[in-house]
Coordinates of C-alpha atoms in Angstrom, one line a residue:
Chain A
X274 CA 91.6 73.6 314.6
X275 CA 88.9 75.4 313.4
X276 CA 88.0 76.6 316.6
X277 CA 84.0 75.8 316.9
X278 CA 82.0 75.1 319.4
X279 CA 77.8 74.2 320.2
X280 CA 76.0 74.4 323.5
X281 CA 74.6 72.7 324.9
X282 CA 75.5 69.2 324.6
X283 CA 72.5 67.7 325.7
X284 CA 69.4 68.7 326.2
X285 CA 66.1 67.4 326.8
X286 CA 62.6 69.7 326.8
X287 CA 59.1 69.5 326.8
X288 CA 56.7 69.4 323.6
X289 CA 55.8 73.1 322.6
X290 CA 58.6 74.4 324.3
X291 CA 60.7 77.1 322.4
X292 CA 64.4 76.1 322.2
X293 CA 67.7 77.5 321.3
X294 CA 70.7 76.4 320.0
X295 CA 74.3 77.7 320.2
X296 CA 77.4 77.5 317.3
X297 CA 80.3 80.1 318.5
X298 CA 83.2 80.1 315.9
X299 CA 86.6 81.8 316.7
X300 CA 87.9 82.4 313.0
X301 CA 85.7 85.0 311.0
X302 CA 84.3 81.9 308.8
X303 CA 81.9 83.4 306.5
X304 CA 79.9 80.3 306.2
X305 CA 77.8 78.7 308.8
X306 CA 75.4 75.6 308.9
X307 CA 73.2 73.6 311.0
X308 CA 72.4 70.2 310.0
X309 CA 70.4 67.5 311.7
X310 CA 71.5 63.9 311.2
X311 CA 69.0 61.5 311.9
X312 CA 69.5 57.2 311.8
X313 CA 68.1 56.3 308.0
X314 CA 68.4 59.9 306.9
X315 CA 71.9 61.0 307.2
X316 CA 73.2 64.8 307.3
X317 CA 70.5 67.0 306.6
X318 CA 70.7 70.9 306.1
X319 CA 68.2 73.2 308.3
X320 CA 69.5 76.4 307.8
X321 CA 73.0 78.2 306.6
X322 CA 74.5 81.7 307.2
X323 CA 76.5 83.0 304.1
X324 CA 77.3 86.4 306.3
X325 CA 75.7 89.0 309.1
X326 CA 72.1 88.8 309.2
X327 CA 72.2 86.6 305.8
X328 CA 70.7 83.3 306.3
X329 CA 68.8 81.3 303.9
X330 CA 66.7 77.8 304.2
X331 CA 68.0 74.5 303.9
X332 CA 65.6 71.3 303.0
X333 CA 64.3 70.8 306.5
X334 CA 63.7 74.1 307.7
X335 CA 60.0 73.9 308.5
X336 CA 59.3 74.6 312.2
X337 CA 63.1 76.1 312.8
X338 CA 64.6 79.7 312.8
X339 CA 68.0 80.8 312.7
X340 CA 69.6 84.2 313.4
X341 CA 73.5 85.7 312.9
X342 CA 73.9 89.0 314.6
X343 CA 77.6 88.6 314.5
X344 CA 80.1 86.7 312.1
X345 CA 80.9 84.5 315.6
X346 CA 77.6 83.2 316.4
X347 CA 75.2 81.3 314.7
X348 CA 71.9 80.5 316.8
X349 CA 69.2 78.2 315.7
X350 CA 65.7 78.1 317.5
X351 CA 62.9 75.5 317.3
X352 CA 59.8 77.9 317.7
X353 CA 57.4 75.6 319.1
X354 CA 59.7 72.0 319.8
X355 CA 57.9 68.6 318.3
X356 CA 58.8 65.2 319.3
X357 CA 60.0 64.9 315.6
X358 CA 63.1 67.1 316.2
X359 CA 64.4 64.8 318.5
X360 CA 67.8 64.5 317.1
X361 CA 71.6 65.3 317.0
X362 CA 72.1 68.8 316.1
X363 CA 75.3 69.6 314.1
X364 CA 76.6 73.4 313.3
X365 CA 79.5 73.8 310.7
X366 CA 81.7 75.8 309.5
X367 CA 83.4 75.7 305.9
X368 CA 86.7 75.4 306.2
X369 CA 89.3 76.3 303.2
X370 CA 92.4 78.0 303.7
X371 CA 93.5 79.7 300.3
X372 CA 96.9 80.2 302.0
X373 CA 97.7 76.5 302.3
X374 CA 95.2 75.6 299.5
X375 CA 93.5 73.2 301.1
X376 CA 90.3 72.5 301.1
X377 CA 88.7 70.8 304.2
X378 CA 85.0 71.5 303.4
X379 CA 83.1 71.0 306.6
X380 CA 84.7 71.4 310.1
X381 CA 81.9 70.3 312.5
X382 CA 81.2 71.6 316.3
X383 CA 80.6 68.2 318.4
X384 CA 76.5 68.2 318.4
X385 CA 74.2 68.4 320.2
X386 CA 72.0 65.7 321.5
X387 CA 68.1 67.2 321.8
X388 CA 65.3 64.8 322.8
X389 CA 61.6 66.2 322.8
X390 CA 59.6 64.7 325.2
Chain B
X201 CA 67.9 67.7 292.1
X202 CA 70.8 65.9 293.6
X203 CA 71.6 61.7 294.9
X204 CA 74.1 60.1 296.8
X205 CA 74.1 56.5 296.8
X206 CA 76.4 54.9 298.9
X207 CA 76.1 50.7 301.1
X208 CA 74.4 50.8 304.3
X209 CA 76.8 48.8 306.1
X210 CA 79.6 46.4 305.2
X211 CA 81.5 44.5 307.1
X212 CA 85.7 43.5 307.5
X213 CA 88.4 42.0 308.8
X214 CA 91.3 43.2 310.8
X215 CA 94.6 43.6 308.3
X216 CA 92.4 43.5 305.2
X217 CA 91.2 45.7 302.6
X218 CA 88.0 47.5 302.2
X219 CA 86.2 49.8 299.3
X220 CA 83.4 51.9 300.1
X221 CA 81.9 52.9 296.9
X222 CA 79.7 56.2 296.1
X223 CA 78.1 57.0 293.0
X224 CA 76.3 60.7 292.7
X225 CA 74.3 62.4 290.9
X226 CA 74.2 66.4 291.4
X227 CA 73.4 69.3 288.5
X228 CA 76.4 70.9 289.0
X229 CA 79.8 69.2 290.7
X230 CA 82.3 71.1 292.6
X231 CA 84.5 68.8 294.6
X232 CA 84.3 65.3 296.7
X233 CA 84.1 64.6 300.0
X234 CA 84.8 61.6 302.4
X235 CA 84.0 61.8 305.9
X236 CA 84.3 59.6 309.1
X237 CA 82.3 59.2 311.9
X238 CA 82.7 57.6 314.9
X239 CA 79.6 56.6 317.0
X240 CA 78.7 59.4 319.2
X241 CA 81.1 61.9 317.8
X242 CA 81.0 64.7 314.7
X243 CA 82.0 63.8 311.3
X244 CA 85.9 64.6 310.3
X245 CA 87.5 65.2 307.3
X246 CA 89.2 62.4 305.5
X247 CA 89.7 63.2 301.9
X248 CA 88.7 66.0 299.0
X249 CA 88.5 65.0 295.2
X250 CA 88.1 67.5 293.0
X251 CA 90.0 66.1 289.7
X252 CA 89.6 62.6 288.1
X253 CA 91.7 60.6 289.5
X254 CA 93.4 58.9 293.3
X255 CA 94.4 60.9 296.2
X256 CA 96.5 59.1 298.9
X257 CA 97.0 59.3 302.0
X258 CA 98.3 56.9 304.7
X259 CA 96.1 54.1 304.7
X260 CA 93.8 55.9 303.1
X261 CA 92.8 56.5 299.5
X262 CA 89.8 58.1 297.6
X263 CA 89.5 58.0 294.0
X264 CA 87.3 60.0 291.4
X265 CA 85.6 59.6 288.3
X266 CA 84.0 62.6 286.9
X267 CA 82.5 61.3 283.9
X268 CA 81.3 58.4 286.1
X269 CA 80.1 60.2 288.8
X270 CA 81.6 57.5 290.6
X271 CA 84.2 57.2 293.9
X272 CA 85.5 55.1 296.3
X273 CA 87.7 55.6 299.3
X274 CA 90.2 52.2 300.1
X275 CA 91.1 51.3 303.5
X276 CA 93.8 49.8 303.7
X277 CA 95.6 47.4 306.8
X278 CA 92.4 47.9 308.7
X279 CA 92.3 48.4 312.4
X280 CA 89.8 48.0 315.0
X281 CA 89.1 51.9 315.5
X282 CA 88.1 52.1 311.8
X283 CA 84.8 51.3 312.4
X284 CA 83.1 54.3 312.2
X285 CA 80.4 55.9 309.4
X286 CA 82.3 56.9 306.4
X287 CA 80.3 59.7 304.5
X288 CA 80.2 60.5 301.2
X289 CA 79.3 64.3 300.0
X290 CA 79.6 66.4 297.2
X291 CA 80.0 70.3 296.7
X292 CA 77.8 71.9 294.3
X293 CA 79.0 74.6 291.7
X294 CA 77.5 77.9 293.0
X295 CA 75.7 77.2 296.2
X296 CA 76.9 78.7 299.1
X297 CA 79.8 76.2 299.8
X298 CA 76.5 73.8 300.9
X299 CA 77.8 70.3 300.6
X300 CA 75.3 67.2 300.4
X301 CA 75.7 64.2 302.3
X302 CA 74.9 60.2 301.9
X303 CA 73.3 58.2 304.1
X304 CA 76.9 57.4 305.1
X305 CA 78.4 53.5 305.4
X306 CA 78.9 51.9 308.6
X307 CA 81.7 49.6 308.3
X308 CA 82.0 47.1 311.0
X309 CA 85.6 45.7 311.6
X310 CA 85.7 41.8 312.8
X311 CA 89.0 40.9 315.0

């Protein structure tokens, strides 16, 4: 178990409203993503983490911030929420474990459900 | 750029066989993934190809063709809680570990 975790699960909030995300992982994973997934669109990367305060844009990052203050925690924040970024929030973690050599790519935190109303 | 193509939906019987197919396109390949997703939930780990050829396991098989950029993972002796999304997504060579996703297949399983 890869030991991740999002908050909340749900949430709903008003249009212009700024909101934040939560991805806490217990294991000292380097990498850390957030994806939206969307019906018609799939998996879609916002933003990833590739160490302390080292983030970088994925292809939907317009109107979405992220910041990593410690190898744990991964926090994404819509600015200024839109009814368009209603939609299931996923953080992840990369998971390969040289010891074993396995290779698991993504281990996922369980979502979370936003709705902008 | 990057494409995954993978079917929408498809559709099977309790006891039988299915193939999801994937075919990708992707400047620089590091490694196969299959995914499944049950409605509601995250996506888990099935399978990783990273050399031509099949992996088994259990019911479950994925196969890969480099020069094809072509896979497939087999379900086999299908069950009812198979139904579920099964993605498809690729590593890229030199990208920060980012993995890209299909749209994903929902297979629907008929008693």
């Amino acid at each position: 178990d890869a030991g991740i975790t999002q908050s909340p699960r749900h949430k709903v909030t008003e249009t212009g409203t700024p909101v934040t995300l939560r991805c806490h992982q217990t294991e000292n994973h380097r990498y850390m993503y957030w994806y939206r997934q969307d019906p018609g669109h799939g998996l879609r990367l916002i933003h990833y983490s590739y160490g302390v305060k080292d983030t970088d844009k994925g292809e939907v990052s317009d109107g979405y911030s992220v910041s990593r203050s410690k190898t744990e925690d991964f926090l994404l924040t819509l600015e200024s929420a839109t009814s368009s970024q209603t939609s299931v929030y996923f953080c992840a973690i990369f998971n390969y474990q040289p010891d074993k050599q396995r290779n698991y790519g993504y281990t996922f935190g369980s979502g979370t459900r936003l709705t902008v109303v | 750029g990057q494409n995954i193509d993978q079917p929408t939906e498809m559709t099977a019987t309790e006891g039988a066989i299915v193939q999801i197919n994937c075919t990708y396109q992707t400047s620089g390949f590091n490694g196969l993934f299959w995914y499944q997703q049950h409605a509601g939930e995250a996506p888990t780990f099935l399978s990783y190809n990273v050399l031509d050829g099949l992996e088994e396991k259990g019911r479950f098989s994925s196969f890969l063709s480099r020069s094809k950029g072509y896979s497939y993972l087999l379900l086999k002796e299908l069950q009812m809680k198979d139904s579920a999304s099964y993605l498809c997504a690729v590593r890229e060579v030199n990208r920060d570990d980012k993995i890209i996703f299909g749209k994903g297949t929902r297979l629907h399983i008929l008693p």
